[in-house]
Short mmCIF file of the C-alpha atoms (twelve columns), coordinates in Angstrom:
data_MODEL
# 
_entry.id   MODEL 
# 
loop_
_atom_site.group_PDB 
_atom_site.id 
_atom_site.type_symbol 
_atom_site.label_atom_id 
_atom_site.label_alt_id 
_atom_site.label_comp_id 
_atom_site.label_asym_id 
_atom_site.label_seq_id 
_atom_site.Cartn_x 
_atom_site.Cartn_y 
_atom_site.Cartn_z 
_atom_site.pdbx_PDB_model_num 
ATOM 1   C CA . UNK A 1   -64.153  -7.483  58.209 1 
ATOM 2   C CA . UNK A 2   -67.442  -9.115  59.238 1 
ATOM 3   C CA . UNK A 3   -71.294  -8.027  57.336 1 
ATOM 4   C CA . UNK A 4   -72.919  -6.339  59.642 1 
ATOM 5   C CA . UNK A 5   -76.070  -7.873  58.806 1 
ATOM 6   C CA . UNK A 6   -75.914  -11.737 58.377 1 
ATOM 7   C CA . UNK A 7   -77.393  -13.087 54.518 1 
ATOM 8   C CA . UNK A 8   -80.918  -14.668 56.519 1 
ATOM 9   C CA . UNK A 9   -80.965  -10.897 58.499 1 
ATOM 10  C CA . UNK A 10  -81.158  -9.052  55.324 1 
ATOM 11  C CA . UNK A 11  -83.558  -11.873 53.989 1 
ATOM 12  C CA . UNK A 12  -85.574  -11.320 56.728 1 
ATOM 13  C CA . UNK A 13  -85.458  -7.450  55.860 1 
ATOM 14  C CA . UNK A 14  -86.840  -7.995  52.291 1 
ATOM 15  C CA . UNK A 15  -89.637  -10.213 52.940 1 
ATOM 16  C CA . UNK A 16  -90.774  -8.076  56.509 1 
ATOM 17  C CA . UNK A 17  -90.555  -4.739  53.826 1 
ATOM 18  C CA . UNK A 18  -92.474  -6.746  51.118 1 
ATOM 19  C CA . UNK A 19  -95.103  -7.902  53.805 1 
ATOM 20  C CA . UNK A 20  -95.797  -4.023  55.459 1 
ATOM 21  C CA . UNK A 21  -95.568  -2.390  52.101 1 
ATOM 22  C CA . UNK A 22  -99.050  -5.088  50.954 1 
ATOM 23  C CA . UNK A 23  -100.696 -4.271  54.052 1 
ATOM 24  C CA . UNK A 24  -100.250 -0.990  53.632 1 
ATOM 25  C CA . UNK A 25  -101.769 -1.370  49.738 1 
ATOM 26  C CA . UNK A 26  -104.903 -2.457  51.692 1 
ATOM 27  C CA . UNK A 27  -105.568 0.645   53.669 1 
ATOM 28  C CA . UNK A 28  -104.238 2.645   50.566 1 
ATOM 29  C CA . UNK A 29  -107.429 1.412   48.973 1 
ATOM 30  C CA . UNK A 30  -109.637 3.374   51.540 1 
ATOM 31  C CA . UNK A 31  -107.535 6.513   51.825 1 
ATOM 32  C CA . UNK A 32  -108.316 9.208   49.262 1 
ATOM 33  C CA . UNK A 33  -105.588 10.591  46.925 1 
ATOM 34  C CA . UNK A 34  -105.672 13.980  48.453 1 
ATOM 35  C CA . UNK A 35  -104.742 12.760  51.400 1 
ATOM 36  C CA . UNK A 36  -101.834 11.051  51.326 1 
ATOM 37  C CA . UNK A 37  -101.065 10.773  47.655 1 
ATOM 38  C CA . UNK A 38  -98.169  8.646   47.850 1 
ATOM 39  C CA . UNK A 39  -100.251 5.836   49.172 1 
ATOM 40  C CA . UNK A 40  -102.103 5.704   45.674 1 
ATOM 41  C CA . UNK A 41  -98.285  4.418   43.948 1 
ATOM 42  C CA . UNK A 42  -98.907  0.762   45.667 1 
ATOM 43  C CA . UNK A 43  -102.170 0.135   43.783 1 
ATOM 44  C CA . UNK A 44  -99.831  -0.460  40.994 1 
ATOM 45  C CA . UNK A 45  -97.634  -2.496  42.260 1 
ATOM 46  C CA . UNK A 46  -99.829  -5.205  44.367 1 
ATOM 47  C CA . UNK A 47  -99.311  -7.985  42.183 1 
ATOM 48  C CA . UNK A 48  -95.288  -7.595  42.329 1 
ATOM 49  C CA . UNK A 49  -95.780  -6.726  46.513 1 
ATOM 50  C CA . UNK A 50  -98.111  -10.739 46.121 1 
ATOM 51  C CA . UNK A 51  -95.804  -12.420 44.551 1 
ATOM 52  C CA . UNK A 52  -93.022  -11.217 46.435 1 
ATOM 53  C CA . UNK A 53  -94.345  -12.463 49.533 1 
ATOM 54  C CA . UNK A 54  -95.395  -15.621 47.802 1 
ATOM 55  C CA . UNK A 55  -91.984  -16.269 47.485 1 
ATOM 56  C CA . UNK A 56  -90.926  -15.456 50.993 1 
ATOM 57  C CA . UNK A 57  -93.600  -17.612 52.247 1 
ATOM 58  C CA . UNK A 58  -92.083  -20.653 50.283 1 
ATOM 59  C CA . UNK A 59  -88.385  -19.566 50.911 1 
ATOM 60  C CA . UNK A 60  -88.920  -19.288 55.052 1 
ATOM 61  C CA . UNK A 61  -91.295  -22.679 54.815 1 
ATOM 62  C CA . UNK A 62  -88.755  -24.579 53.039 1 
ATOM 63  C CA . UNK A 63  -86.373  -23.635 56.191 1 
ATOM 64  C CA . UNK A 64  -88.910  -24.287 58.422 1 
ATOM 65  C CA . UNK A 65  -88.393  -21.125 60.216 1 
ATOM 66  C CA . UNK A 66  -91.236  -19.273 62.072 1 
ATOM 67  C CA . UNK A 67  -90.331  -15.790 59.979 1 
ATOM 68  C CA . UNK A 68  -93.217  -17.349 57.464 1 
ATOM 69  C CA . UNK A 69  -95.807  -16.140 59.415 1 
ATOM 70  C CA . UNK A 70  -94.573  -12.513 58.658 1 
ATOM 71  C CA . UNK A 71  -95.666  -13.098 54.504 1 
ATOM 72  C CA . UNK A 72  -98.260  -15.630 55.862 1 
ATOM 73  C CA . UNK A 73  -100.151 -12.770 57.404 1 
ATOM 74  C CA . UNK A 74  -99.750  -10.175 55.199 1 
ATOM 75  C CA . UNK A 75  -101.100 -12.587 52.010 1 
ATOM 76  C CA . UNK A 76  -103.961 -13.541 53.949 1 
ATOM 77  C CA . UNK A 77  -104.817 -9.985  55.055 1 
ATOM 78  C CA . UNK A 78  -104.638 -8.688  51.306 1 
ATOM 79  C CA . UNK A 79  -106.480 -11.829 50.612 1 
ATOM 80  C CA . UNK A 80  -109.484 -10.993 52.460 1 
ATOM 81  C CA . UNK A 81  -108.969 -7.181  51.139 1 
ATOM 82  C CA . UNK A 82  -108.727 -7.769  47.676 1 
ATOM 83  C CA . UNK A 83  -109.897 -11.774 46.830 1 
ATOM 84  C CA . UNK A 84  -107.464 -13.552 44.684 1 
ATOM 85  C CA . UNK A 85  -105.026 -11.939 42.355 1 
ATOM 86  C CA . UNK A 86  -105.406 -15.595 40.070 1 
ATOM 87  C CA . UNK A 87  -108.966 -16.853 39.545 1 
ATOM 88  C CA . UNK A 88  -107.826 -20.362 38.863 1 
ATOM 89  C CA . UNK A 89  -111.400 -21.790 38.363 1 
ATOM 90  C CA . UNK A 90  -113.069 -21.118 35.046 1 
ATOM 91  C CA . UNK A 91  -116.321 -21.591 36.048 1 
ATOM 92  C CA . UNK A 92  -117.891 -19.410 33.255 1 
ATOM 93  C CA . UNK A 93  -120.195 -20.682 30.500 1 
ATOM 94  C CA . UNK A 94  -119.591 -19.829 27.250 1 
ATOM 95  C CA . UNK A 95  -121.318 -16.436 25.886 1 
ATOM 96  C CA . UNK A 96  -124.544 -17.391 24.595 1 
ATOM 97  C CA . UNK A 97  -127.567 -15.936 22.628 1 
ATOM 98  C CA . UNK A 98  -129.562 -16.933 25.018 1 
ATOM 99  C CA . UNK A 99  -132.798 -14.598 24.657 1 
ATOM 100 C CA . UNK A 100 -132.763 -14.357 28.525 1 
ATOM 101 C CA . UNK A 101 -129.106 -13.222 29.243 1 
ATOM 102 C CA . UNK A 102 -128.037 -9.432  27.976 1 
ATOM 103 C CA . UNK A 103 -124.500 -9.608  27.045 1 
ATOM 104 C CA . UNK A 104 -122.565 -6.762  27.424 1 
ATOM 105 C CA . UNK A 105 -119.083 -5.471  25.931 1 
ATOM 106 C CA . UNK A 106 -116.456 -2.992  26.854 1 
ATOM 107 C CA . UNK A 107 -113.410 -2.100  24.957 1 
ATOM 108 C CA . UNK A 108 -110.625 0.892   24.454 1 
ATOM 109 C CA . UNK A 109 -109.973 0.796   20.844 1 
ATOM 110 C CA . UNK A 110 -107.379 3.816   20.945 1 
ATOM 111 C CA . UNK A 111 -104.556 2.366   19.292 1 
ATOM 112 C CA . UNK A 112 -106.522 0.746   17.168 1 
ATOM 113 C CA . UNK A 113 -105.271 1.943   13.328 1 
ATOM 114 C CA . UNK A 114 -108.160 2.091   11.108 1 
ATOM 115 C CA . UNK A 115 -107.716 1.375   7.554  1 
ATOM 116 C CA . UNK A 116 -110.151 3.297   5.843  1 
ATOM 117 C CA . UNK A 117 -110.016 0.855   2.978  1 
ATOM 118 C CA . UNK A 118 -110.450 -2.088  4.942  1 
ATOM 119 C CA . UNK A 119 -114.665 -0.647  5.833  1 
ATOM 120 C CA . UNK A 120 -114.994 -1.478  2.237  1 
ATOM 121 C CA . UNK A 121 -115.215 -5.146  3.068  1 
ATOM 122 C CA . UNK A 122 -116.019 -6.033  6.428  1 
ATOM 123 C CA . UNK A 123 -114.508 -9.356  6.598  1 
ATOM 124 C CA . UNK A 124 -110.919 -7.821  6.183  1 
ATOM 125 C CA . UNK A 125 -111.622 -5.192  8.446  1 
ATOM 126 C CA . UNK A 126 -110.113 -7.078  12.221 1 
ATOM 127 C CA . UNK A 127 -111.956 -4.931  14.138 1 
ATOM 128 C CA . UNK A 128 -115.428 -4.992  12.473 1 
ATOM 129 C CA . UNK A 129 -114.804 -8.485  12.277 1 
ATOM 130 C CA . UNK A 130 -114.266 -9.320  15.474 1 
ATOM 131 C CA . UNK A 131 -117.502 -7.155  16.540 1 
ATOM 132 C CA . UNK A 132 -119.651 -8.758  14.514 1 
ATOM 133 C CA . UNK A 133 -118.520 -12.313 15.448 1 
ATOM 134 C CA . UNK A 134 -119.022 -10.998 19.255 1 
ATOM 135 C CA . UNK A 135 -122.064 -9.167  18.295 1 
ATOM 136 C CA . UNK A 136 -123.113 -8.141  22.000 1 
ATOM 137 C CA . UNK A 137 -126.506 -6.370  23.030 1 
ATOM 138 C CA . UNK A 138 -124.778 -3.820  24.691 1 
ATOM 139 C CA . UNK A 139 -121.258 -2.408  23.271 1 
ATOM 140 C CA . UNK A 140 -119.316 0.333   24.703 1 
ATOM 141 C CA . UNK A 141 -116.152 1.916   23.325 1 
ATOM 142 C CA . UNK A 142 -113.526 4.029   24.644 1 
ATOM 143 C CA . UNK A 143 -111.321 6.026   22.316 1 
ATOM 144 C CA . UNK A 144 -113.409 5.351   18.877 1 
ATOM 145 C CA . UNK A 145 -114.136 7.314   15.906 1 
ATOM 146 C CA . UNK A 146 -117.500 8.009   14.184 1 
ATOM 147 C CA . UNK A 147 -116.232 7.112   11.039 1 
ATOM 148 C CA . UNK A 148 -115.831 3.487   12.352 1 
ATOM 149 C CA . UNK A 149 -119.525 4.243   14.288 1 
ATOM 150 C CA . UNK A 150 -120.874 4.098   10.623 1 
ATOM 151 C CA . UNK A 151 -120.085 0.376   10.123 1 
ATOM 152 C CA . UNK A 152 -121.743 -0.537  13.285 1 
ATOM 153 C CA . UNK A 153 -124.779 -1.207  11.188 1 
ATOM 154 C CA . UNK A 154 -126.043 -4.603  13.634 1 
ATOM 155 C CA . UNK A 155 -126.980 -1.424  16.459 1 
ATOM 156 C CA . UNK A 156 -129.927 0.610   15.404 1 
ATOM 157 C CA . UNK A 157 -129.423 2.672   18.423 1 
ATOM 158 C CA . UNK A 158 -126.495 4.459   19.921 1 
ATOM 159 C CA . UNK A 159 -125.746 7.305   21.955 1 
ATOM 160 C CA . UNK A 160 -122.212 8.626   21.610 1 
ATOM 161 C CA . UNK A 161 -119.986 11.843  22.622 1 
ATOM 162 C CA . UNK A 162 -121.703 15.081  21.500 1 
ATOM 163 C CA . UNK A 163 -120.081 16.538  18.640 1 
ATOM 164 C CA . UNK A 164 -119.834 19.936  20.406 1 
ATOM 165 C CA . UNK A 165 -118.512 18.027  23.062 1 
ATOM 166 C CA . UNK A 166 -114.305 18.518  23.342 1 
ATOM 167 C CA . UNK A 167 -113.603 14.996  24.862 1 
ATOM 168 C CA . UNK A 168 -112.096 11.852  23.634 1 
ATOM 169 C CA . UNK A 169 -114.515 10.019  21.671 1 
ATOM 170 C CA . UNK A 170 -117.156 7.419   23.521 1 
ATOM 171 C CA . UNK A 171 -120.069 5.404   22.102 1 
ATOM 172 C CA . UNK A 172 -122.737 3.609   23.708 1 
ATOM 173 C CA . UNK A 173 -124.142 0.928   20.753 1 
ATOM 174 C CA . UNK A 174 -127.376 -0.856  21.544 1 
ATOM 175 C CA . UNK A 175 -129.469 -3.712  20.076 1 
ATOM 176 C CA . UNK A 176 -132.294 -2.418  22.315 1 
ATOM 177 C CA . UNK A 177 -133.880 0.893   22.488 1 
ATOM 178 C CA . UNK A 178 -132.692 3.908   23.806 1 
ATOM 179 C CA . UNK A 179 -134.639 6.394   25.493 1 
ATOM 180 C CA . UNK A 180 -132.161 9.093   26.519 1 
ATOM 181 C CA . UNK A 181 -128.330 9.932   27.372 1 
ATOM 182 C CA . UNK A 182 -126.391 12.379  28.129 1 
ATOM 183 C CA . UNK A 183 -122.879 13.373  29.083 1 
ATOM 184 C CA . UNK A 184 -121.165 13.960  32.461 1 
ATOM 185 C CA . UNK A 185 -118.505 16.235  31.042 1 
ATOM 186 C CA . UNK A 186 -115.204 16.216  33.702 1 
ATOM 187 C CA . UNK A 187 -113.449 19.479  34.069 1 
ATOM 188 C CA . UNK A 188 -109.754 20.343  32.612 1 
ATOM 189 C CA . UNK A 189 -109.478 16.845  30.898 1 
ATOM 190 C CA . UNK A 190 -110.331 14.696  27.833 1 
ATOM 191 C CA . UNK A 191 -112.036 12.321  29.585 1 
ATOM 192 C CA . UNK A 192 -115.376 11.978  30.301 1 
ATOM 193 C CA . UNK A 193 -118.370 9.262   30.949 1 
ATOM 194 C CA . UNK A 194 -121.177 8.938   29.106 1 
ATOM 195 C CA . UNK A 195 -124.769 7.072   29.804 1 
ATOM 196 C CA . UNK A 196 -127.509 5.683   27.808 1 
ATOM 197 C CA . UNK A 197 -131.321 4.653   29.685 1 
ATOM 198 C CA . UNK A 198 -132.056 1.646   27.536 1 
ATOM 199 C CA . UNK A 199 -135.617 -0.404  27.599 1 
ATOM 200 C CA . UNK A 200 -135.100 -4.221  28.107 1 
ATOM 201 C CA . UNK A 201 -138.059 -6.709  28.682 1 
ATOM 202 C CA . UNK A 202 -139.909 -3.441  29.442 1 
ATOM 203 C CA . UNK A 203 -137.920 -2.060  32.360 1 
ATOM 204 C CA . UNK A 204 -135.256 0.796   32.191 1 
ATOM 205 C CA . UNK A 205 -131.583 0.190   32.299 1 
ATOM 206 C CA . UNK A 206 -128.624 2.501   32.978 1 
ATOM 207 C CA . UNK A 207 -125.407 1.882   30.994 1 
ATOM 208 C CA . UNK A 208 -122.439 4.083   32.007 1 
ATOM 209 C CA . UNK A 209 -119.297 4.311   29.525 1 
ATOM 210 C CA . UNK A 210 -116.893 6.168   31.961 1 
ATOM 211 C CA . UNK A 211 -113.274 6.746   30.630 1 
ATOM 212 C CA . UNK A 212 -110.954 7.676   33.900 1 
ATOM 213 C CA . UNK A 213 -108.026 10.205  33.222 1 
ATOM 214 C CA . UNK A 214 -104.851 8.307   31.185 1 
ATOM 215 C CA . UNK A 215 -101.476 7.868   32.753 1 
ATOM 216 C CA . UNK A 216 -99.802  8.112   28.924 1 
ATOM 217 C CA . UNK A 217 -98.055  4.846   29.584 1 
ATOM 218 C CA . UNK A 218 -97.273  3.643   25.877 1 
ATOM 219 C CA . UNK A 219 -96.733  -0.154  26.209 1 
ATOM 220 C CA . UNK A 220 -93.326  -1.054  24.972 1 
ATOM 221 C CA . UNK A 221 -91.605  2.591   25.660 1 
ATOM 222 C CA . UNK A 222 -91.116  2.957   29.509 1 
ATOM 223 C CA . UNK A 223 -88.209  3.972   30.656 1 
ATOM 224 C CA . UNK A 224 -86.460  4.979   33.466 1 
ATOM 225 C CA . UNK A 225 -87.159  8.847   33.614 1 
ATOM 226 C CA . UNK A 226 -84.231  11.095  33.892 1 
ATOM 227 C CA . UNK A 227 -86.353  13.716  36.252 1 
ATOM 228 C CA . UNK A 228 -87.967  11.069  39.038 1 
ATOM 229 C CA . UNK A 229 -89.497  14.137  40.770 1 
ATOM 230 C CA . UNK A 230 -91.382  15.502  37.599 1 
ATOM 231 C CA . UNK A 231 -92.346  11.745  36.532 1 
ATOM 232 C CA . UNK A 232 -93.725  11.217  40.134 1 
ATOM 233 C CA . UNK A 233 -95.553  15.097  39.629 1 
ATOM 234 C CA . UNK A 234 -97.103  13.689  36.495 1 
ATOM 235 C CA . UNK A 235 -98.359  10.265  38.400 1 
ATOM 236 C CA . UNK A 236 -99.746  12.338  41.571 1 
ATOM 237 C CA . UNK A 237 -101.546 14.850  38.600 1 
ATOM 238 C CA . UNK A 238 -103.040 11.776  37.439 1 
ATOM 239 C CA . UNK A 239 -104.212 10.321  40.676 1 
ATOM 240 C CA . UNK A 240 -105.581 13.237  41.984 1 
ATOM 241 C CA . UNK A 241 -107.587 13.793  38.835 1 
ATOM 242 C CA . UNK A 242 -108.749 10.371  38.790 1 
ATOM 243 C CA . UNK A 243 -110.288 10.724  41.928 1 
ATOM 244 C CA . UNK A 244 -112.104 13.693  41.259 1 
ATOM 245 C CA . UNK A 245 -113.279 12.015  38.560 1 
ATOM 246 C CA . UNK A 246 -114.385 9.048   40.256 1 
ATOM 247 C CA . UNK A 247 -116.291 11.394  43.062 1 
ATOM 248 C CA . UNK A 248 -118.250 12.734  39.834 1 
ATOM 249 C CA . UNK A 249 -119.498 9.371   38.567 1 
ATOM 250 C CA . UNK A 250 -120.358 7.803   41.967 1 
ATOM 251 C CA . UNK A 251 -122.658 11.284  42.922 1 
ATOM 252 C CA . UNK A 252 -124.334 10.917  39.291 1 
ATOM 253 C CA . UNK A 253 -124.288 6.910   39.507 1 
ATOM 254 C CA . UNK A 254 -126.288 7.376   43.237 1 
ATOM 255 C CA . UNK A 255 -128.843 9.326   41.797 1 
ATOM 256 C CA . UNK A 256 -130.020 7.112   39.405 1 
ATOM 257 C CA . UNK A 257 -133.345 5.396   39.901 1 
ATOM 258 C CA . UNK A 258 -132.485 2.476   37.757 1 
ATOM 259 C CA . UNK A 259 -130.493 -0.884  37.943 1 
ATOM 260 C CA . UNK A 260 -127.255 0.425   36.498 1 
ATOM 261 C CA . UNK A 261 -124.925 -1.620  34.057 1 
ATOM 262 C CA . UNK A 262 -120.856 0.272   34.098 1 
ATOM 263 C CA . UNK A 263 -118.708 -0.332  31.440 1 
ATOM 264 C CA . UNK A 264 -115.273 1.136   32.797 1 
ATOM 265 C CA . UNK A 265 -111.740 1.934   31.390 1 
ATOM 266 C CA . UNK A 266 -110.424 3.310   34.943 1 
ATOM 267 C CA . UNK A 267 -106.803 3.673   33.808 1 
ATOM 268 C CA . UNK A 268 -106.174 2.077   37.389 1 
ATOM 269 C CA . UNK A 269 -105.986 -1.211  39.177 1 
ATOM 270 C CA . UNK A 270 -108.741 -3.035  41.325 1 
ATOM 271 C CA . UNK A 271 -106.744 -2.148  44.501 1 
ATOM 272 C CA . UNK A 272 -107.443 1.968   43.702 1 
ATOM 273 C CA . UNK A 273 -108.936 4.343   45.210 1 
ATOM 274 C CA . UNK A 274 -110.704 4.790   41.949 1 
ATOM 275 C CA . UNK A 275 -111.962 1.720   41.507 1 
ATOM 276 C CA . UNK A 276 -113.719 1.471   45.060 1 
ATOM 277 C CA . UNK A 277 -115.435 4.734   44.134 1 
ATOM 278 C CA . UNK A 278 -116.799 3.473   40.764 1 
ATOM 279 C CA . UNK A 279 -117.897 -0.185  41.866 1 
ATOM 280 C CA . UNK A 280 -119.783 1.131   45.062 1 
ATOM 281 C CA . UNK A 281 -121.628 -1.522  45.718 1 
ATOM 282 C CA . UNK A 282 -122.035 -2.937  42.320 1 
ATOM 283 C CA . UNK A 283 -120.411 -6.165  41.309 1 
ATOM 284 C CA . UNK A 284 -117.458 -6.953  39.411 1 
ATOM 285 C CA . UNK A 285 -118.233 -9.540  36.765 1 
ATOM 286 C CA . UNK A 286 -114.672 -10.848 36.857 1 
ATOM 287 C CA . UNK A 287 -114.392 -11.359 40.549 1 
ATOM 288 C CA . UNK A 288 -117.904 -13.421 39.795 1 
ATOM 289 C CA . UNK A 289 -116.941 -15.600 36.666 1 
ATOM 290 C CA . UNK A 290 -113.883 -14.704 35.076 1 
ATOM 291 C CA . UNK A 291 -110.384 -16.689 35.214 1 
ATOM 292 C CA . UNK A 292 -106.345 -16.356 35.342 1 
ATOM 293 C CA . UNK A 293 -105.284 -12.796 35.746 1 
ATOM 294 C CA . UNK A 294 -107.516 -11.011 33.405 1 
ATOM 295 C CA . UNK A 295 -105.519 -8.723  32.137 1 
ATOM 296 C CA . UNK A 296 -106.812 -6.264  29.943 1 
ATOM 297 C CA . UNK A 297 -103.727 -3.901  29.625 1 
ATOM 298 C CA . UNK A 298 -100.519 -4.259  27.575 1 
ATOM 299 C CA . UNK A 299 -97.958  -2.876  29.383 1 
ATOM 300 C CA . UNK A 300 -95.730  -6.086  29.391 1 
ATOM 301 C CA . UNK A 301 -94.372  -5.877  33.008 1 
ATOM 302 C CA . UNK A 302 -97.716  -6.573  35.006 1 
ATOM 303 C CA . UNK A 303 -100.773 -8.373  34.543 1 
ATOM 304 C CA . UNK A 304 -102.679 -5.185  34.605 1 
ATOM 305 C CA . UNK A 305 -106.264 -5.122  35.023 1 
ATOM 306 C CA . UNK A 306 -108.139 -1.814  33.839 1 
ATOM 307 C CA . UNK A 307 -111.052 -1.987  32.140 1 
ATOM 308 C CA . UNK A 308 -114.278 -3.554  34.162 1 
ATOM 309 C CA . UNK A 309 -117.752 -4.270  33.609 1 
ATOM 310 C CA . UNK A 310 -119.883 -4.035  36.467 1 
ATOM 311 C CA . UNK A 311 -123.230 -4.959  37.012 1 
ATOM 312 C CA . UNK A 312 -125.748 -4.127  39.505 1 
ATOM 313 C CA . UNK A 313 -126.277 -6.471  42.444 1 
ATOM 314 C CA . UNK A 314 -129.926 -7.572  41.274 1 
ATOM 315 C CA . UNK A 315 -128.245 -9.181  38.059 1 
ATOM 316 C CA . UNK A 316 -126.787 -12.777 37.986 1 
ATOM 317 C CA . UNK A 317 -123.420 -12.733 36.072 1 
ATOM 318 C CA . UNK A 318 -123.548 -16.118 34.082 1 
ATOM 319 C CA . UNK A 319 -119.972 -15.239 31.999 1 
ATOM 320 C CA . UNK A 320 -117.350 -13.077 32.072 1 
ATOM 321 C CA . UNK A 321 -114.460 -13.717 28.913 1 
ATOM 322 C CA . UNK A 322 -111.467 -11.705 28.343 1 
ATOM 323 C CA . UNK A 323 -110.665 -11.568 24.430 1 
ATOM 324 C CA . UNK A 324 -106.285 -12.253 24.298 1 
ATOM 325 C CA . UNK A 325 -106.480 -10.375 20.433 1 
ATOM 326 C CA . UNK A 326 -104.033 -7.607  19.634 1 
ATOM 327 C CA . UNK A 327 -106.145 -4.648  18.217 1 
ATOM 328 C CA . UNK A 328 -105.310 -1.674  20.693 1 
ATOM 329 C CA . UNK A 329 -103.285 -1.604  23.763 1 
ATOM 330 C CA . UNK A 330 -106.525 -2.556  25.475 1 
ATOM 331 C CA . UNK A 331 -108.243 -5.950  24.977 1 
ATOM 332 C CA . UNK A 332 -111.711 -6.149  25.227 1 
ATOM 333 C CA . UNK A 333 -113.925 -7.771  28.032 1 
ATOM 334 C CA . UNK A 334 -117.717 -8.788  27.343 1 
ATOM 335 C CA . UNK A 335 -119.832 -10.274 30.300 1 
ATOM 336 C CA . UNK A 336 -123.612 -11.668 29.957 1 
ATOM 337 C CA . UNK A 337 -126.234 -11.234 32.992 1 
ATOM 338 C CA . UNK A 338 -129.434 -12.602 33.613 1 
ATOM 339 C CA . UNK A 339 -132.546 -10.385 35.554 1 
# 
């Protein structure tokens, strides 16, 4: 009995699906959640739909066949979407104290287990350790506790979560003064974003700590769910409330009269929905100085990108460094800009 479909048919099949599914990841970024929520599913998959067609392209090149044009055009349309997925130039400087460049840290320390005897001594404490080596300006945390906001003694000011406040934990930490904060407070969810107007070389800077809503992926411990329809229920839940989210910050974030500095644990990729909201018209300091993937979450299937730090468009990014340590699921990400 002869196949139906010949082997370089159904090869053709593959890379043709690989190649629509990526273009359609590019519009997915413009299309709101609400709309067609299971568009929002390929902005987690982008880097497996890349190298997929990657793959293709070198597979139909090596045969010389004209079918390469099919991944050709679909990397080089996601290309001019998204920029590279691999930043292969490391063209940052290292972090300096230079009295001229704020530096600038973001990090989820969630799963980070304190030891409460550890504080005793901050040298065998990993975490205050590591925080004091970095020692940034500018430090914003995701996920902390105020127990561990008492050993932050290098910050004499800090604005952090209200303690009437019912959401997750967030600190601002600040080497500089700070004249005011306050809270944006998102509906029917932990989450939440905080800001902080701090005064540096005697102008008034915004720093946002926004926390988007968690998908409750514990790294290590997926598995295939036995109810696809609730576990896809769960993921749209999450979208959808991301977005909302999102639409919060970015009407708060136009109203400011300031140049704005957003440290960022989206809980999405750079090719979400989300994450166009957020940046606006900011810039990414990655996408202007950082290197290899830059992966920032633990999830040990993709290199997934999450947390950001993004500057306003006034500010020249002179480093962006992405700290490989194992403290939470999250690593940290610290950036230094000149204005």
């Amino acid at each position: 009995m002869r196949y139906i479909f010949s082997k370089k048919t159904l090869l053709f099949f593959i890379s043709f699906l690989l190649a629509s599914l990526l273009l359609v990841s590019c519009i997915a970024s413009f299309i709101p959640v609400r709309i067609f929520p299971l568009l929002a599913f390929l902005s987690l998959v982008v880097p497996v739909l890349v190298v997929g067609n990657i793959i293709f392209l070198g597979y139909w090149l090596l045969k010389w066949n004209k079918r390469l044009f099919v991944p050709l055009l679909s990397l080089g349309i996601s290309y001019i979407a998204f920029g590279p997925l691999l930043r292969l130039e490391n063209h940052t400087q290292p972090i300096s104290d230079k009295e001229d460049e704020l530096t600038v840290m973001t990090f989820n320390t969630g799963r980070y287990r304190d030891d409460i005897e550890a504080y005793k001594n901050e040298e065998s404490n990993p975490l205050l350790s590591f925080l004091s080596k970095r020692s940034p300006d500018i430090l914003c945390l995701q996920e902390s506790s105020r127990y561990r906001h008492k050993f932050l003694k290098q910050y004499p000011y800090k604005y952090v979560t209200p303690k009437s406040s019912t959401k997750s934990l967030q600190g601002i930490f600040s080497k500089y003064p700070i004249v005011t904060g306050g809270s944006l407070e998102f509906s029917e969810t932990a989450n939440n974003a905080i800001y902080a107007d701090i005064v540096y070389k005697n102008d008034t800077i915004r720093i946002y700590n926004l926390h988007l809503q968690s998908f409750k992926i514990i790294p290590g411990r997926i598995k295939r769910s036995k109810n696809p329809f609730r576990f896809y229920n769960r993921m749209e839940t999450t979208f959808l409330k991301q977005e909302k989210q999102s639409i919060t910050f970015n009407k708060h974030f136009k109203s400011c009269p300031y140049q704005k500095i957003v440290c960022a644990d989206l809980n999405n990729t750079p090719f979400s929905y989300a994450y166009r909201l957020v940046k606006d018209d900011l810039i990414d300091t990655f996408d202007e100085k950082g290197s290899g993937f830059g992966m920032t979450y633990d999830i040990n299937i993709l290199p997934f990108r999450i947390d950001f730090i993004f500057v306003d468009k006034e500010m020249s990014v002179k480093s962006h460094e992405n700290f490989k340590i194992k403290l939470s699921d999250h690593e940290p990400v610290m950036s230094s800009v000149q204005f």
